[in-house]
Amino acid sequence: MNEKLDIITIGESLIELSTNQNLTTASSLDKYYGGDTLTTAIAALRLGSKVGFISRIGMDCFRNYLLESWQEEGLDISHVKPVQGVNGLYMVSKTEDCSSKEFSYYRKKTAATNLSIEDISIDYIQNASLLYATGITQSLSISAREAVKEAYKIAKENNVITAYDPNFTSKIWDKDEAREAFDEIIEYIDIVFLNAKYDSQVVIDSMSVDNTIKYLWDKGVSTVIVKSSVDKGYYVGYQGKREFIKFINEDVIDDTGAGDAFNGGVLHGIVSGMSVFKAVSLGSVVAGLQIKNFGAIKSIPSKEEVYKIFKGQND
């Protein structure tokens, strides 16, 4: 692909099977697809960004469904490599008492775990405005972690903006591994997204937003965006300035992938020339609409839905 891309994300694709019931009583599951960096990619794409995805896809029964779905979205998949193996899968359901969500992951030894430096093209990354990956991508395997680091090095050497989200969950790896993975790439990162409850503890072992922002500024990260469910908003630290931007919607139907969709909205805003603070406001609209429906990616709103609200906020 010779056309310049706005954003490239690196990561895994997963089949999403979901129900609003407990798995014991559910008679059917809705099929879609997910994955944290893929959710971010589709969120930015639906807003109008030109987005590419670097991954490996298994040649199983889901292969054609995934490839055709991405092509319909307009995602550039020229660097998605089909390989022998299976694609990962996760199920979203209600707990036995139906009081909260429950996730079940099946992502070991999948095609995406074979991501490696061989998948990282200098020309492809040079042709983008922004590169994005997460701790989830790094957690796939040692070779995937090496691929992420190599991609960030190439991006930094070629003045491509870099963004990262630790996206920490103890279901995937422990805090020490996540911190080590973050520390080895921090020198290449321009923008960091964090969850105040989980990710801040990985970065500096503290839930203090002020301490987190200061620590990352001191490490050379220019833009720090901290999501706080307790304070119901986003703390934004950029060029010595700090602002707090509220969630636009607290009526949650399903928040699966909401943080990843938010990231996509922010990154779209940044590559479109918005200030960081305006871009975070845009991302807040994306997440606020996304949580009104079920599914990580199928619930991501359209450009028209997002900008109708966003423009109303800024008139």
XYZ file of C-alpha atoms in Angstrom:
315
model
C 0.000 0.000 0.000
C 1.525 3.318 -1.109
C -1.148 5.597 0.364
C 0.003 7.296 3.555
C -1.646 5.940 6.686
C -2.738 7.983 9.674
C -2.404 5.215 12.248
C -0.873 1.743 12.470
C -1.714 -0.595 15.339
C 0.051 -3.836 16.260
C -1.668 -6.706 18.029
C -3.954 -9.694 17.987
C -7.408 -10.347 16.646
C -9.802 -12.456 18.667
C -13.183 -13.945 17.936
C -15.731 -12.449 20.346
C -18.639 -14.613 21.502
C -21.003 -12.731 23.786
C -24.244 -13.084 25.685
C -26.099 -10.951 28.200
C -26.854 -14.122 30.158
C -24.863 -16.612 32.173
C -23.223 -19.270 29.997
C -25.135 -21.988 31.831
C -28.510 -20.640 30.714
C -27.593 -18.936 27.419
C -28.981 -20.747 24.377
C -26.906 -18.781 21.836
C -23.876 -16.500 21.563
C -23.387 -13.484 19.300
C -20.308 -13.715 17.063
C -18.100 -10.749 16.254
C -14.409 -9.984 16.581
C -12.273 -8.078 19.074
C -8.802 -7.447 20.425
C -7.617 -4.290 22.173
C -5.475 -2.703 19.441
C -7.962 -3.825 16.796
C -10.763 -2.072 18.700
C -8.662 1.095 18.773
C -7.967 0.749 15.058
C -11.647 0.369 14.112
C -12.705 3.261 16.360
C -10.253 5.599 14.599
C -11.171 4.181 11.197
C -14.903 4.770 11.670
C -14.132 8.415 12.447
C -12.315 8.763 9.126
C -8.676 7.885 9.804
C -6.727 5.679 7.383
C -5.623 2.790 9.570
C -3.334 -0.213 9.121
C -3.046 -3.337 11.269
C 0.020 -5.521 11.846
C -0.794 -9.031 12.999
C -0.812 -12.733 12.175
C -4.063 -14.511 11.485
C -4.698 -18.240 11.795
C -5.904 -20.231 8.797
C -8.856 -21.745 10.642
C -12.617 -21.560 10.058
C -12.704 -17.909 11.175
C -10.046 -16.659 8.746
C -12.335 -15.585 5.905
C -14.844 -14.043 8.289
C -12.131 -11.870 9.850
C -10.449 -10.817 6.609
C -13.732 -9.997 4.874
C -14.958 -8.032 7.912
C -11.811 -5.910 7.989
C -11.912 -5.286 4.257
C -15.520 -4.118 4.553
C -14.440 -1.682 7.265
C -11.647 -0.342 5.065
C -8.825 -1.474 7.344
C -5.466 -1.850 5.597
C -4.491 -5.494 6.152
C -1.489 -5.619 3.835
C 0.649 -6.516 6.872
C -1.657 -9.145 8.355
C 0.090 -12.429 7.618
C -1.990 -15.650 7.295
C -0.201 -18.549 9.007
C -0.991 -22.091 10.043
C -2.713 -22.163 13.412
C -5.835 -20.980 15.181
C -7.197 -17.569 16.073
C -7.764 -16.573 19.663
C -11.212 -16.358 21.190
C -12.874 -14.800 24.184
C -16.361 -15.074 25.630
C -18.252 -12.347 27.452
C -21.124 -13.419 29.670
C -22.745 -12.667 33.003
C -21.569 -14.210 36.256
C -23.711 -16.949 37.784
C -25.733 -14.403 39.789
C -25.850 -12.072 36.715
C -24.486 -9.186 38.792
C -21.472 -8.461 36.575
C -19.579 -9.493 33.439
C -17.299 -12.492 33.187
C -14.551 -13.001 30.602
C -13.112 -16.304 29.437
C -9.994 -16.118 27.234
C -8.561 -18.737 24.884
C -5.446 -17.109 23.451
C -2.469 -19.391 24.133
C -0.430 -20.655 21.174
C -2.597 -18.773 18.684
C -1.391 -17.406 15.348
C -0.856 -13.948 16.852
C 1.660 -15.295 19.390
C 4.011 -15.796 16.433
C 4.290 -12.050 15.800
C 7.976 -11.208 15.452
C 10.471 -8.664 14.154
C 9.962 -10.251 10.716
C 6.496 -8.652 10.684
C 7.856 -5.133 11.217
C 8.460 -3.229 7.974
C 10.482 -0.025 8.067
C 8.741 1.259 4.936
C 5.296 0.545 6.327
C 5.924 2.383 9.600
C 7.640 5.304 7.846
C 4.464 5.698 5.817
C 2.314 6.405 8.899
C 1.713 9.413 11.128
C 1.262 7.433 14.365
C 2.092 3.970 15.745
C 0.141 2.335 18.582
C 0.557 -0.860 20.615
C -0.247 -2.126 24.102
C 0.982 -4.285 26.915
C -1.484 -6.914 25.707
C 0.466 -7.149 22.448
C 3.740 -7.439 24.345
C 2.284 -10.201 26.532
C 1.606 -12.492 23.569
C 5.145 -13.886 23.433
C 8.808 -12.953 23.660
C 8.943 -12.510 19.890
C 5.876 -10.232 19.926
C 7.498 -8.142 22.644
C 10.623 -7.830 20.504
C 8.467 -6.823 17.528
C 6.797 -4.026 19.499
C 10.134 -2.638 20.652
C 11.562 -2.743 17.124
C 8.497 -0.978 15.721
C 8.760 1.814 18.285
C 12.471 2.276 17.585
C 11.772 2.611 13.866
C 8.927 5.044 14.515
C 11.045 7.227 16.798
C 13.914 7.317 14.301
C 11.486 8.460 11.583
C 9.535 11.083 13.542
C 6.380 8.973 13.669
C 4.266 9.735 16.766
C 4.153 6.811 19.203
C 1.331 5.909 21.589
C 0.990 3.110 24.144
C -1.444 1.697 26.709
C -0.252 -0.845 29.319
C -3.832 -2.200 29.413
C -2.843 -4.328 32.376
C -4.854 -7.307 33.533
C -3.627 -9.925 35.976
C -5.465 -12.580 33.933
C -2.765 -12.277 31.274
C 0.489 -11.631 33.152
C 1.822 -10.359 36.459
C 2.628 -6.770 37.387
C 6.418 -7.207 37.365
C 6.405 -8.588 33.810
C 4.153 -5.757 32.644
C 6.367 -3.134 34.258
C 9.506 -4.622 32.719
C 7.873 -4.612 29.286
C 6.846 -0.977 29.683
C 10.258 0.112 30.968
C 12.029 -1.290 27.908
C 10.054 0.924 25.507
C 9.310 4.058 27.544
C 12.143 6.023 25.918
C 10.372 5.731 22.553
C 6.875 6.772 23.682
C 5.180 10.131 23.104
C 1.652 9.397 24.359
C 0.642 7.090 27.206
C -2.904 6.052 28.120
C -3.416 4.628 31.600
C -6.201 3.319 33.783
C -5.824 4.946 37.211
C -6.830 1.807 39.090
C -4.699 -0.760 37.272
C -2.046 0.713 34.983
C -0.700 3.385 37.343
C 0.301 0.648 39.769
C 2.237 -1.049 36.971
C 4.071 2.138 36.017
C 5.004 3.555 39.450
C 3.204 1.345 41.988
C 0.905 4.223 42.915
C -2.698 5.213 42.179
C -1.884 8.925 42.468
C -2.721 10.673 39.186
C -0.420 13.594 39.939
C 2.522 11.318 40.727
C 1.891 9.246 37.614
C 1.794 12.270 35.305
C 4.926 13.799 36.854
C 6.838 10.512 36.674
C 6.044 10.040 32.995
C 6.813 13.669 32.134
C 10.198 13.239 33.825
C 10.760 10.130 31.680
C 10.185 12.175 28.523
C 6.573 11.179 27.741
C 4.976 14.394 26.479
C 1.308 13.391 26.757
C -0.239 11.442 29.641
C -3.932 10.537 29.687
C -5.290 8.859 32.816
C -8.777 7.333 32.858
C -10.449 7.368 36.265
C -13.696 5.478 36.836
C -13.765 6.797 40.412
C -13.670 10.443 39.324
C -15.679 9.653 36.175
C -13.378 11.321 33.712
C -9.954 11.718 32.148
C -6.930 13.548 33.541
C -4.810 14.976 30.733
C -1.228 16.104 31.192
C 0.380 17.850 28.231
C 3.273 20.352 28.009
C 3.062 21.243 31.683
C -0.713 21.749 31.593
C -3.327 19.548 33.213
C -7.046 19.357 32.546
C -9.889 17.108 33.658
C -12.495 16.041 31.099
C -15.668 14.311 32.300
C -17.233 11.168 30.884
C -20.183 12.124 28.693
C -22.218 9.080 29.702
C -22.345 6.980 32.871
C -25.270 4.764 31.830
C -23.361 1.584 30.997
C -24.925 -1.261 29.050
C -21.596 -2.966 28.220
C -18.177 -1.356 28.667
C -16.199 -4.126 26.959
C -13.476 -2.381 24.955
C -14.638 1.118 25.952
C -11.125 2.217 26.915
C -9.748 0.947 23.619
C -12.477 2.743 21.658
C -11.691 5.909 23.625
C -8.032 5.580 22.626
C -9.049 5.299 18.980
C -11.070 8.487 19.210
C -8.184 10.358 20.823
C -5.640 9.134 18.291
C -7.946 10.086 15.411
C -8.266 13.556 16.883
C -4.509 13.964 17.253
C -3.653 12.858 13.699
C -6.462 15.118 12.457
C -4.719 18.140 13.977
C -6.785 18.649 17.141
C -5.193 19.754 20.391
C -4.677 16.916 22.859
C -7.462 18.284 25.063
C -9.965 18.456 22.177
C -8.916 14.968 21.083
C -9.644 13.609 24.577
C -13.084 15.242 24.455
C -13.677 13.479 21.135
C -12.540 10.164 22.611
C -14.933 10.671 25.513
C -17.829 10.934 23.066
C -16.752 7.736 21.305
C -16.555 5.798 24.588
C -19.799 7.324 25.874
C -21.689 6.085 22.834
C -19.883 2.736 22.656
C -20.977 1.659 26.156
C -24.652 1.988 25.194
C -24.566 -1.276 23.234
C -23.095 -4.783 23.487
C -19.721 -5.870 22.105
C -16.309 -4.271 21.927
C -16.203 -3.402 18.219
C -19.736 -3.864 16.916
C -20.890 -1.129 19.333
C -18.346 1.482 18.150
C -20.352 4.470 16.857
C -20.200 6.021 13.397
C -18.524 9.300 12.519
C -21.905 10.993 12.139
C -23.082 9.898 15.608
C -19.867 11.039 17.265
C -19.518 14.409 15.564
C -23.173 15.320 16.118
C -22.495 15.297 19.870
C -18.925 16.570 19.682
C -19.842 19.592 17.580
C -22.751 20.310 19.911
C -20.321 20.423 22.836
C -18.019 22.846 21.012
C -20.488 25.249 19.341
